[in-house]
């Protein structure tokens, strides 16, 4: 009831209100992802439940199919990346939750913009990482050698583990998803 009166006061259409509500949730997820490297379940599942209720129950919503199709597409497009270790489960649930609010058309657009932004971010991150690696090669090598000796592993195994752990823990993707959502929302409304 509050959302209906807010939309009347601001003269927002249902799709615009859906985008703005989802954007607020994604910004909160981005802040959490940067701070803790996690997106809380209460936020993602709340986003999913809220989107389903908004679109299915309220007369201004898009209906069950609108939410379910967005949920399915949002979860499906990131699932292969999750299986490969490229994104976390929170990122998958977040895009599925966005899909519940904005439907499958906008979810696809957000995913495409997100993919472009994440690609640019990854290239910049790798370039920065490579530049840092060339600045301190001797110190890094001696630290890696000592870790390899201490753990009984070969140096290349230690480097591979360190690289994998750094890639898994350093790239919070929710802020990038928030930028993609903001771009879509501003361009559309």
Short mmCIF file of N, CA and C in Angstrom, two decimals:
data_model
loop_
_atom_site.label_atom_id
_atom_site.label_comp_id
_atom_site.label_asym_id
_atom_site.label_seq_id
_atom_site.Cartn_x
_atom_site.Cartn_y
_atom_site.Cartn_z
N UNK A 1 0.82 -1.19 0.00
CA UNK A 1 0.00 0.00 0.00
C UNK A 1 0.87 1.26 0.00
N UNK A 2 1.96 1.20 0.74
CA UNK A 2 2.85 2.35 0.81
C UNK A 2 3.47 2.61 -0.57
N UNK A 3 3.89 1.52 -1.27
CA UNK A 3 4.50 1.70 -2.58
C UNK A 3 3.52 2.30 -3.58
N UNK A 4 2.25 1.91 -3.49
CA UNK A 4 1.25 2.44 -4.40
C UNK A 4 1.09 3.93 -4.17
N UNK A 5 1.01 4.38 -2.91
CA UNK A 5 0.85 5.81 -2.64
C UNK A 5 2.13 6.58 -2.97
N UNK A 6 3.29 5.98 -2.79
CA UNK A 6 4.54 6.63 -3.17
C UNK A 6 4.59 6.82 -4.68
N UNK A 7 4.18 5.81 -5.43
CA UNK A 7 4.22 5.91 -6.89
C UNK A 7 3.25 6.97 -7.39
N UNK A 8 2.09 7.12 -6.72
CA UNK A 8 1.15 8.17 -7.11
C UNK A 8 1.71 9.55 -6.79
N UNK A 9 2.35 9.68 -5.63
CA UNK A 9 2.90 10.96 -5.24
C UNK A 9 4.03 11.39 -6.18
N UNK A 10 4.84 10.45 -6.62
CA UNK A 10 5.96 10.76 -7.50
C UNK A 10 5.63 10.60 -8.97
N UNK A 11 4.43 10.17 -9.28
CA UNK A 11 3.99 9.91 -10.64
C UNK A 11 4.89 8.90 -11.36
N UNK A 12 5.22 7.82 -10.64
CA UNK A 12 6.03 6.76 -11.22
C UNK A 12 5.13 5.68 -11.78
N UNK A 13 5.54 5.11 -12.89
CA UNK A 13 4.83 3.95 -13.42
C UNK A 13 5.34 2.72 -12.68
N UNK A 14 4.62 1.62 -12.81
CA UNK A 14 5.03 0.38 -12.13
C UNK A 14 6.43 -0.07 -12.57
N UNK A 15 6.75 -0.08 -13.86
CA UNK A 15 8.11 -0.49 -14.24
C UNK A 15 9.19 0.44 -13.69
N UNK A 16 8.92 1.74 -13.66
CA UNK A 16 9.91 2.68 -13.12
C UNK A 16 10.09 2.45 -11.63
N UNK A 17 9.00 2.27 -10.91
CA UNK A 17 9.10 2.01 -9.47
C UNK A 17 9.85 0.71 -9.22
N UNK A 18 9.58 -0.30 -10.02
CA UNK A 18 10.29 -1.58 -9.89
C UNK A 18 11.79 -1.40 -10.07
N UNK A 19 12.18 -0.64 -11.07
CA UNK A 19 13.61 -0.42 -11.32
C UNK A 19 14.26 0.33 -10.17
N UNK A 20 13.61 1.34 -9.66
CA UNK A 20 14.20 2.14 -8.58
C UNK A 20 14.30 1.34 -7.29
N UNK A 21 13.28 0.53 -6.97
CA UNK A 21 13.34 -0.31 -5.77
C UNK A 21 14.48 -1.32 -5.89
N UNK A 22 14.57 -1.97 -7.05
CA UNK A 22 15.64 -2.95 -7.26
C UNK A 22 17.01 -2.27 -7.22
N UNK A 23 17.11 -1.06 -7.74
CA UNK A 23 18.39 -0.33 -7.72
C UNK A 23 18.85 -0.06 -6.29
N UNK A 24 17.93 0.33 -5.43
CA UNK A 24 18.29 0.57 -4.02
C UNK A 24 18.83 -0.71 -3.39
N UNK A 25 18.15 -1.83 -3.65
CA UNK A 25 18.61 -3.11 -3.09
C UNK A 25 19.98 -3.51 -3.64
N UNK A 26 20.20 -3.27 -4.92
CA UNK A 26 21.48 -3.64 -5.53
C UNK A 26 22.61 -2.75 -5.00
N UNK A 27 22.33 -1.49 -4.75
CA UNK A 27 23.35 -0.61 -4.16
C UNK A 27 23.71 -1.11 -2.75
N UNK A 28 22.70 -1.50 -1.97
CA UNK A 28 22.97 -2.07 -0.64
C UNK A 28 23.81 -3.36 -0.76
N UNK A 29 23.48 -4.19 -1.75
CA UNK A 29 24.26 -5.41 -1.96
C UNK A 29 25.69 -5.07 -2.36
N UNK A 30 25.86 -4.05 -3.17
CA UNK A 30 27.20 -3.63 -3.58
C UNK A 30 28.03 -3.16 -2.40
N UNK A 31 27.42 -2.39 -1.51
CA UNK A 31 28.13 -1.93 -0.31
C UNK A 31 28.54 -3.12 0.54
N UNK A 32 27.63 -4.06 0.73
CA UNK A 32 27.93 -5.26 1.51
C UNK A 32 29.03 -6.09 0.86
N UNK A 33 28.97 -6.21 -0.46
CA UNK A 33 29.96 -7.02 -1.18
C UNK A 33 31.36 -6.41 -1.07
N UNK A 34 31.45 -5.10 -1.12
CA UNK A 34 32.75 -4.45 -0.99
C UNK A 34 33.28 -4.59 0.43
N UNK A 35 32.41 -4.41 1.42
CA UNK A 35 32.84 -4.46 2.81
C UNK A 35 33.17 -5.86 3.30
N UNK A 36 32.31 -6.84 2.96
CA UNK A 36 32.44 -8.18 3.55
C UNK A 36 32.73 -9.28 2.53
N UNK A 37 32.71 -8.93 1.24
CA UNK A 37 32.87 -9.91 0.18
C UNK A 37 31.73 -10.93 0.17
N UNK A 38 30.57 -10.50 0.67
CA UNK A 38 29.37 -11.35 0.69
C UNK A 38 28.14 -10.49 0.46
N UNK A 39 27.12 -11.11 -0.12
CA UNK A 39 25.82 -10.48 -0.27
C UNK A 39 24.88 -11.26 0.64
N UNK A 40 24.28 -10.60 1.63
CA UNK A 40 23.47 -11.36 2.60
C UNK A 40 22.23 -11.99 1.98
N UNK A 41 21.89 -13.18 2.48
CA UNK A 41 20.71 -13.89 1.98
C UNK A 41 19.43 -13.13 2.25
N UNK A 42 19.37 -12.42 3.39
CA UNK A 42 18.13 -11.68 3.69
C UNK A 42 17.87 -10.63 2.61
N UNK A 43 18.93 -10.10 2.02
CA UNK A 43 18.76 -9.10 0.97
C UNK A 43 18.33 -9.74 -0.35
N UNK A 44 19.00 -10.82 -0.73
CA UNK A 44 18.66 -11.45 -2.02
C UNK A 44 17.30 -12.12 -1.97
N UNK A 45 17.02 -12.87 -0.91
CA UNK A 45 15.72 -13.53 -0.83
C UNK A 45 14.60 -12.53 -0.59
N UNK A 46 14.90 -11.44 0.14
CA UNK A 46 13.92 -10.37 0.30
C UNK A 46 13.61 -9.70 -1.02
N UNK A 47 14.64 -9.52 -1.84
CA UNK A 47 14.45 -8.94 -3.17
C UNK A 47 13.57 -9.85 -4.03
N UNK A 48 13.82 -11.14 -3.96
CA UNK A 48 13.03 -12.10 -4.72
C UNK A 48 11.57 -12.10 -4.25
N UNK A 49 11.37 -12.21 -2.93
CA UNK A 49 10.00 -12.24 -2.39
C UNK A 49 9.27 -10.94 -2.67
N UNK A 50 9.95 -9.81 -2.49
CA UNK A 50 9.32 -8.52 -2.74
C UNK A 50 8.92 -8.34 -4.19
N UNK A 51 9.79 -8.76 -5.10
CA UNK A 51 9.48 -8.65 -6.53
C UNK A 51 8.31 -9.53 -6.93
N UNK A 52 8.28 -10.75 -6.39
CA UNK A 52 7.16 -11.65 -6.68
C UNK A 52 5.84 -11.07 -6.16
N UNK A 53 5.87 -10.58 -4.94
CA UNK A 53 4.65 -9.99 -4.36
C UNK A 53 4.22 -8.73 -5.09
N UNK A 54 5.17 -7.85 -5.37
CA UNK A 54 4.85 -6.60 -6.04
C UNK A 54 4.18 -6.86 -7.39
N UNK A 55 4.76 -7.72 -8.18
CA UNK A 55 4.25 -7.95 -9.53
C UNK A 55 3.03 -8.85 -9.58
N UNK A 56 2.88 -9.73 -8.61
CA UNK A 56 1.76 -10.68 -8.65
C UNK A 56 0.53 -10.16 -7.92
N UNK A 57 0.73 -9.45 -6.83
CA UNK A 57 -0.40 -9.07 -5.98
C UNK A 57 -0.92 -7.67 -6.28
N UNK A 58 -0.02 -6.73 -6.43
CA UNK A 58 -0.47 -5.35 -6.64
C UNK A 58 -1.01 -5.16 -8.05
N UNK A 59 -2.08 -4.40 -8.19
CA UNK A 59 -2.69 -4.22 -9.51
C UNK A 59 -1.76 -3.53 -10.52
N UNK A 60 -0.82 -2.75 -10.02
CA UNK A 60 0.08 -2.05 -10.93
C UNK A 60 1.27 -2.92 -11.37
N UNK A 61 1.43 -4.11 -10.77
CA UNK A 61 2.54 -5.00 -11.10
C UNK A 61 2.36 -5.68 -12.44
N UNK A 62 3.41 -6.34 -12.88
CA UNK A 62 3.40 -6.98 -14.19
C UNK A 62 2.82 -8.39 -14.21
N UNK A 63 2.53 -8.97 -13.05
CA UNK A 63 1.97 -10.31 -12.97
C UNK A 63 3.02 -11.36 -12.65
N UNK A 64 2.52 -12.57 -12.36
CA UNK A 64 3.42 -13.67 -11.99
C UNK A 64 4.43 -13.97 -13.08
N UNK A 65 3.96 -14.05 -14.33
CA UNK A 65 4.86 -14.43 -15.42
C UNK A 65 6.01 -13.44 -15.55
N UNK A 66 5.71 -12.19 -15.37
CA UNK A 66 6.73 -11.13 -15.45
C UNK A 66 7.84 -11.40 -14.44
N UNK A 67 7.46 -11.71 -13.19
CA UNK A 67 8.45 -11.97 -12.14
C UNK A 67 9.17 -13.30 -12.33
N UNK A 68 8.41 -14.33 -12.62
CA UNK A 68 9.01 -15.66 -12.75
C UNK A 68 9.98 -15.72 -13.93
N UNK A 69 9.62 -15.08 -15.04
CA UNK A 69 10.52 -15.09 -16.20
C UNK A 69 11.81 -14.33 -15.89
N UNK A 70 11.70 -13.21 -15.18
CA UNK A 70 12.90 -12.47 -14.78
C UNK A 70 13.75 -13.25 -13.79
N UNK A 71 13.09 -13.91 -12.85
CA UNK A 71 13.79 -14.75 -11.86
C UNK A 71 14.55 -15.87 -12.56
N UNK A 72 13.88 -16.55 -13.48
CA UNK A 72 14.50 -17.68 -14.18
C UNK A 72 15.68 -17.23 -15.03
N UNK A 73 15.50 -16.15 -15.77
CA UNK A 73 16.59 -15.67 -16.63
C UNK A 73 17.76 -15.15 -15.79
N UNK A 74 17.44 -14.38 -14.75
CA UNK A 74 18.50 -13.84 -13.89
C UNK A 74 19.34 -14.92 -13.25
N UNK A 75 18.69 -15.99 -12.81
CA UNK A 75 19.44 -17.10 -12.22
C UNK A 75 20.16 -17.92 -13.26
N UNK A 76 19.53 -18.12 -14.41
CA UNK A 76 20.10 -19.00 -15.43
C UNK A 76 21.34 -18.43 -16.10
N UNK A 77 21.39 -17.12 -16.33
CA UNK A 77 22.53 -16.58 -17.08
C UNK A 77 23.82 -16.58 -16.26
N UNK A 78 23.72 -16.49 -14.94
CA UNK A 78 24.93 -16.51 -14.11
C UNK A 78 25.27 -17.89 -13.56
N UNK A 79 24.37 -18.84 -13.68
CA UNK A 79 24.61 -20.17 -13.13
C UNK A 79 25.85 -20.85 -13.73
N UNK A 80 26.07 -20.80 -15.05
CA UNK A 80 27.30 -21.41 -15.58
C UNK A 80 28.57 -20.74 -15.05
N UNK A 81 28.52 -19.43 -14.86
CA UNK A 81 29.68 -18.73 -14.30
C UNK A 81 29.90 -19.13 -12.84
N UNK A 82 28.82 -19.35 -12.12
CA UNK A 82 28.93 -19.81 -10.74
C UNK A 82 29.55 -21.21 -10.70
N UNK A 83 29.12 -22.08 -11.61
CA UNK A 83 29.65 -23.44 -11.65
C UNK A 83 31.16 -23.45 -11.94
N UNK A 84 31.63 -22.47 -12.69
CA UNK A 84 33.05 -22.37 -13.02
C UNK A 84 33.84 -21.60 -11.97
N UNK A 85 33.16 -21.04 -10.96
CA UNK A 85 33.85 -20.28 -9.93
C UNK A 85 34.06 -18.82 -10.28
N UNK A 86 33.41 -18.34 -11.33
CA UNK A 86 33.59 -16.96 -11.77
C UNK A 86 32.79 -15.94 -10.99
N UNK A 87 31.65 -16.36 -10.44
CA UNK A 87 30.82 -15.48 -9.61
C UNK A 87 30.39 -16.27 -8.39
N UNK A 88 29.96 -15.55 -7.38
CA UNK A 88 29.48 -16.21 -6.18
C UNK A 88 27.98 -16.46 -6.24
N UNK A 89 27.50 -17.27 -5.30
CA UNK A 89 26.07 -17.57 -5.25
C UNK A 89 25.25 -16.32 -4.97
N UNK A 90 25.81 -15.39 -4.20
CA UNK A 90 25.10 -14.15 -3.93
C UNK A 90 24.86 -13.34 -5.19
N UNK A 91 25.81 -13.36 -6.12
CA UNK A 91 25.65 -12.65 -7.39
C UNK A 91 24.53 -13.27 -8.21
N UNK A 92 24.45 -14.60 -8.21
CA UNK A 92 23.38 -15.30 -8.94
C UNK A 92 22.03 -14.94 -8.34
N UNK A 93 21.92 -15.01 -7.01
CA UNK A 93 20.65 -14.69 -6.35
C UNK A 93 20.28 -13.22 -6.53
N UNK A 94 21.29 -12.37 -6.55
CA UNK A 94 21.03 -10.94 -6.73
C UNK A 94 20.43 -10.66 -8.10
N UNK A 95 21.02 -11.22 -9.14
CA UNK A 95 20.46 -11.00 -10.49
C UNK A 95 19.09 -11.64 -10.62
N UNK A 96 18.87 -12.78 -9.98
CA UNK A 96 17.54 -13.40 -9.99
C UNK A 96 16.53 -12.49 -9.28
N UNK A 97 16.95 -11.88 -8.17
CA UNK A 97 16.07 -10.96 -7.45
C UNK A 97 15.75 -9.72 -8.27
N UNK A 98 16.76 -9.20 -8.96
CA UNK A 98 16.52 -8.06 -9.86
C UNK A 98 15.49 -8.46 -10.91
N UNK A 99 15.66 -9.67 -11.45
CA UNK A 99 14.73 -10.17 -12.46
C UNK A 99 13.29 -10.23 -11.97
N UNK A 100 13.10 -10.56 -10.70
CA UNK A 100 11.74 -10.58 -10.15
C UNK A 100 11.08 -9.22 -10.21
N UNK A 101 11.86 -8.18 -10.05
CA UNK A 101 11.32 -6.83 -10.07
C UNK A 101 11.16 -6.26 -11.47
N UNK A 102 12.13 -6.53 -12.35
CA UNK A 102 12.15 -5.83 -13.64
C UNK A 102 11.76 -6.68 -14.84
N UNK A 103 11.51 -7.98 -14.66
CA UNK A 103 11.11 -8.83 -15.77
C UNK A 103 12.30 -9.28 -16.61
N UNK A 104 12.04 -10.15 -17.57
CA UNK A 104 13.15 -10.76 -18.29
C UNK A 104 13.81 -9.82 -19.29
N UNK A 105 13.05 -8.89 -19.90
CA UNK A 105 13.66 -7.98 -20.88
C UNK A 105 14.75 -7.12 -20.23
N UNK A 106 14.39 -6.49 -19.13
CA UNK A 106 15.36 -5.63 -18.45
C UNK A 106 16.47 -6.45 -17.79
N UNK A 107 16.15 -7.65 -17.33
CA UNK A 107 17.18 -8.51 -16.75
C UNK A 107 18.24 -8.85 -17.79
N UNK A 108 17.81 -9.14 -18.99
CA UNK A 108 18.76 -9.42 -20.07
C UNK A 108 19.62 -8.19 -20.37
N UNK A 109 18.99 -7.03 -20.42
CA UNK A 109 19.75 -5.79 -20.67
C UNK A 109 20.76 -5.54 -19.55
N UNK A 110 20.34 -5.74 -18.30
CA UNK A 110 21.25 -5.54 -17.16
C UNK A 110 22.41 -6.52 -17.24
N UNK A 111 22.12 -7.77 -17.58
CA UNK A 111 23.17 -8.78 -17.70
C UNK A 111 24.18 -8.39 -18.78
N UNK A 112 23.71 -7.91 -19.92
CA UNK A 112 24.63 -7.53 -21.00
C UNK A 112 25.50 -6.34 -20.60
N UNK A 113 24.90 -5.33 -19.98
CA UNK A 113 25.69 -4.17 -19.53
C UNK A 113 26.65 -4.61 -18.42
N UNK A 114 26.17 -5.45 -17.51
CA UNK A 114 27.01 -5.99 -16.44
C UNK A 114 28.21 -6.73 -17.02
N UNK A 115 27.98 -7.55 -18.05
CA UNK A 115 29.07 -8.28 -18.69
C UNK A 115 30.12 -7.36 -19.28
N UNK A 116 29.67 -6.30 -19.94
CA UNK A 116 30.62 -5.34 -20.51
C UNK A 116 31.41 -4.62 -19.42
N UNK A 117 30.71 -4.16 -18.39
CA UNK A 117 31.39 -3.46 -17.30
C UNK A 117 32.34 -4.39 -16.54
N UNK A 118 31.91 -5.61 -16.30
CA UNK A 118 32.77 -6.57 -15.59
C UNK A 118 34.01 -6.91 -16.42
N UNK A 119 33.86 -6.99 -17.73
CA UNK A 119 35.00 -7.24 -18.60
C UNK A 119 36.02 -6.11 -18.53
N UNK A 120 35.54 -4.88 -18.60
CA UNK A 120 36.43 -3.72 -18.50
C UNK A 120 37.10 -3.69 -17.13
N UNK A 121 36.33 -3.94 -16.08
CA UNK A 121 36.87 -3.95 -14.72
C UNK A 121 37.93 -5.04 -14.57
N UNK A 122 37.68 -6.21 -15.12
CA UNK A 122 38.63 -7.32 -15.02
C UNK A 122 39.93 -7.01 -15.75
N UNK A 123 39.82 -6.42 -16.92
CA UNK A 123 41.02 -6.05 -17.67
C UNK A 123 41.84 -5.02 -16.90
N UNK A 124 41.16 -4.03 -16.34
CA UNK A 124 41.87 -3.01 -15.55
C UNK A 124 42.50 -3.63 -14.31
N UNK A 125 41.79 -4.55 -13.68
CA UNK A 125 42.32 -5.21 -12.48
C UNK A 125 43.54 -6.06 -12.83
N UNK A 126 43.48 -6.80 -13.92
CA UNK A 126 44.62 -7.63 -14.33
C UNK A 126 45.82 -6.77 -14.72
N UNK A 127 45.56 -5.65 -15.39
CA UNK A 127 46.66 -4.75 -15.75
C UNK A 127 47.31 -4.18 -14.50
N UNK A 128 46.52 -3.79 -13.53
CA UNK A 128 47.06 -3.27 -12.28
C UNK A 128 47.84 -4.35 -11.54
N UNK A 129 47.30 -5.56 -11.52
CA UNK A 129 47.96 -6.67 -10.85
C UNK A 129 49.30 -7.01 -11.52
N UNK A 130 49.31 -6.98 -12.83
CA UNK A 130 50.53 -7.27 -13.58
C UNK A 130 51.57 -6.18 -13.34
N UNK A 131 51.12 -4.92 -13.29
CA UNK A 131 52.04 -3.83 -13.04
C UNK A 131 52.65 -3.94 -11.64
N UNK A 132 51.84 -4.29 -10.67
CA UNK A 132 52.33 -4.45 -9.31
C UNK A 132 53.30 -5.63 -9.22
N UNK A 133 53.03 -6.69 -9.96
CA UNK A 133 53.90 -7.87 -9.93
C UNK A 133 55.27 -7.55 -10.51
N UNK A 134 55.32 -6.70 -11.51
CA UNK A 134 56.62 -6.37 -12.11
C UNK A 134 57.41 -5.40 -11.25
N UNK A 135 56.75 -4.66 -10.37
CA UNK A 135 57.46 -3.71 -9.52
C UNK A 135 58.19 -4.37 -8.37
N UNK A 136 57.66 -5.48 -7.87
CA UNK A 136 58.26 -6.15 -6.71
C UNK A 136 58.53 -7.64 -6.99
N UNK A 137 59.20 -7.99 -8.07
CA UNK A 137 59.35 -9.41 -8.38
C UNK A 137 60.23 -10.17 -7.40
N UNK A 138 61.30 -9.58 -6.92
CA UNK A 138 62.23 -10.30 -6.05
C UNK A 138 61.59 -10.62 -4.70
N UNK A 139 60.94 -9.64 -4.10
CA UNK A 139 60.32 -9.86 -2.79
C UNK A 139 59.20 -10.90 -2.91
N UNK A 140 58.39 -10.79 -3.97
CA UNK A 140 57.29 -11.73 -4.16
C UNK A 140 57.82 -13.14 -4.38
N UNK A 141 58.88 -13.26 -5.16
CA UNK A 141 59.45 -14.58 -5.44
C UNK A 141 60.00 -15.21 -4.17
N UNK A 142 60.69 -14.43 -3.34
CA UNK A 142 61.25 -14.99 -2.12
C UNK A 142 60.14 -15.41 -1.15
N UNK A 143 59.05 -14.64 -1.09
CA UNK A 143 57.92 -15.02 -0.24
C UNK A 143 57.28 -16.30 -0.76
N UNK A 144 57.12 -16.40 -2.07
CA UNK A 144 56.52 -17.59 -2.67
C UNK A 144 57.41 -18.80 -2.44
N UNK A 145 58.72 -18.63 -2.61
CA UNK A 145 59.65 -19.74 -2.39
C UNK A 145 59.57 -20.24 -0.95
N UNK A 146 59.51 -19.31 0.01
CA UNK A 146 59.45 -19.73 1.41
C UNK A 146 58.13 -20.42 1.73
N UNK A 147 57.03 -19.97 1.12
CA UNK A 147 55.74 -20.65 1.33
C UNK A 147 55.76 -22.04 0.71
N UNK A 148 56.41 -22.17 -0.44
CA UNK A 148 56.49 -23.47 -1.10
C UNK A 148 57.31 -24.44 -0.25
N UNK A 149 58.42 -23.97 0.29
CA UNK A 149 59.25 -24.82 1.13
C UNK A 149 58.49 -25.24 2.38
N UNK A 150 57.78 -24.29 3.00
CA UNK A 150 57.04 -24.57 4.23
C UNK A 150 55.89 -25.54 3.99
N UNK A 151 55.26 -25.46 2.83
CA UNK A 151 54.10 -26.32 2.59
C UNK A 151 54.45 -27.62 1.87
N UNK A 152 55.66 -27.73 1.37
CA UNK A 152 56.07 -28.93 0.65
C UNK A 152 55.55 -28.98 -0.77
N UNK A 153 55.08 -27.86 -1.30
CA UNK A 153 54.58 -27.80 -2.67
C UNK A 153 55.63 -27.19 -3.59
N UNK A 154 55.42 -27.41 -4.88
CA UNK A 154 56.27 -26.74 -5.86
C UNK A 154 55.89 -25.27 -5.93
N UNK A 155 56.81 -24.43 -6.36
CA UNK A 155 56.56 -22.99 -6.44
C UNK A 155 55.39 -22.69 -7.37
N UNK A 156 55.30 -23.38 -8.52
CA UNK A 156 54.20 -23.11 -9.44
C UNK A 156 52.85 -23.48 -8.84
N UNK A 157 52.79 -24.52 -7.99
CA UNK A 157 51.54 -24.87 -7.32
C UNK A 157 51.12 -23.79 -6.33
N UNK A 158 52.09 -23.24 -5.60
CA UNK A 158 51.80 -22.16 -4.65
C UNK A 158 51.31 -20.94 -5.40
N UNK A 159 51.97 -20.58 -6.50
CA UNK A 159 51.55 -19.42 -7.28
C UNK A 159 50.15 -19.61 -7.84
N UNK A 160 49.85 -20.81 -8.31
CA UNK A 160 48.52 -21.09 -8.85
C UNK A 160 47.45 -20.94 -7.77
N UNK A 161 47.70 -21.46 -6.59
CA UNK A 161 46.74 -21.34 -5.48
C UNK A 161 46.55 -19.88 -5.08
N UNK A 162 47.67 -19.13 -4.98
CA UNK A 162 47.59 -17.72 -4.60
C UNK A 162 46.81 -16.93 -5.64
N UNK A 163 47.06 -17.20 -6.90
CA UNK A 163 46.37 -16.50 -7.98
C UNK A 163 44.88 -16.80 -7.94
N UNK A 164 44.51 -18.06 -7.74
CA UNK A 164 43.11 -18.45 -7.69
C UNK A 164 42.42 -17.79 -6.50
N UNK A 165 43.08 -17.81 -5.33
CA UNK A 165 42.48 -17.20 -4.14
C UNK A 165 42.33 -15.70 -4.32
N UNK A 166 43.30 -15.05 -4.94
CA UNK A 166 43.22 -13.61 -5.16
C UNK A 166 42.06 -13.28 -6.10
N UNK A 167 41.91 -14.06 -7.16
CA UNK A 167 40.84 -13.81 -8.11
C UNK A 167 39.48 -14.05 -7.48
N UNK A 168 39.35 -15.05 -6.63
CA UNK A 168 38.07 -15.35 -5.99
C UNK A 168 37.67 -14.29 -4.97
N UNK A 169 38.64 -13.68 -4.30
CA UNK A 169 38.30 -12.83 -3.17
C UNK A 169 38.40 -11.34 -3.44
N UNK A 170 38.94 -10.92 -4.56
CA UNK A 170 39.23 -9.51 -4.73
C UNK A 170 38.20 -8.79 -5.60
N UNK A 171 37.48 -9.47 -6.41
CA UNK A 171 36.58 -8.82 -7.35
C UNK A 171 35.12 -8.85 -6.88
N UNK A 172 34.69 -7.88 -6.10
CA UNK A 172 33.27 -7.84 -5.75
C UNK A 172 32.46 -7.40 -6.97
N UNK A 173 31.51 -8.21 -7.37
CA UNK A 173 30.76 -7.94 -8.60
C UNK A 173 29.45 -7.20 -8.38
N UNK A 174 28.93 -7.18 -7.16
CA UNK A 174 27.67 -6.48 -6.91
C UNK A 174 27.75 -4.98 -7.23
N UNK A 175 28.86 -4.29 -6.94
CA UNK A 175 28.92 -2.88 -7.34
C UNK A 175 28.85 -2.70 -8.85
N UNK A 176 29.42 -3.64 -9.58
CA UNK A 176 29.35 -3.57 -11.05
C UNK A 176 27.91 -3.79 -11.50
N UNK A 177 27.21 -4.73 -10.84
CA UNK A 177 25.81 -4.96 -11.15
C UNK A 177 24.98 -3.72 -10.82
N UNK A 178 25.34 -3.03 -9.74
CA UNK A 178 24.64 -1.79 -9.38
C UNK A 178 24.86 -0.72 -10.44
N UNK A 179 26.09 -0.63 -10.98
CA UNK A 179 26.34 0.34 -12.06
C UNK A 179 25.53 0.00 -13.30
N UNK A 180 25.45 -1.29 -13.63
CA UNK A 180 24.65 -1.71 -14.79
C UNK A 180 23.18 -1.37 -14.57
N UNK A 181 22.69 -1.63 -13.37
CA UNK A 181 21.29 -1.32 -13.04
C UNK A 181 21.05 0.18 -13.09
N UNK A 182 21.98 0.97 -12.59
CA UNK A 182 21.85 2.43 -12.64
C UNK A 182 21.82 2.94 -14.07
N UNK A 183 22.70 2.43 -14.91
CA UNK A 183 22.74 2.83 -16.30
C UNK A 183 21.40 2.54 -16.97
N UNK A 184 20.87 1.33 -16.78
CA UNK A 184 19.59 0.97 -17.38
C UNK A 184 18.47 1.86 -16.85
N UNK A 185 18.44 2.07 -15.53
CA UNK A 185 17.35 2.85 -14.94
C UNK A 185 17.38 4.30 -15.41
N UNK A 186 18.57 4.89 -15.45
CA UNK A 186 18.66 6.29 -15.89
C UNK A 186 18.33 6.41 -17.37
N UNK A 187 18.80 5.50 -18.18
CA UNK A 187 18.50 5.56 -19.62
C UNK A 187 17.02 5.33 -19.92
N UNK A 188 16.41 4.48 -19.12
CA UNK A 188 15.03 4.12 -19.39
C UNK A 188 14.03 5.08 -18.76
N UNK A 189 14.33 5.61 -17.59
CA UNK A 189 13.36 6.46 -16.90
C UNK A 189 13.97 7.79 -16.61
#
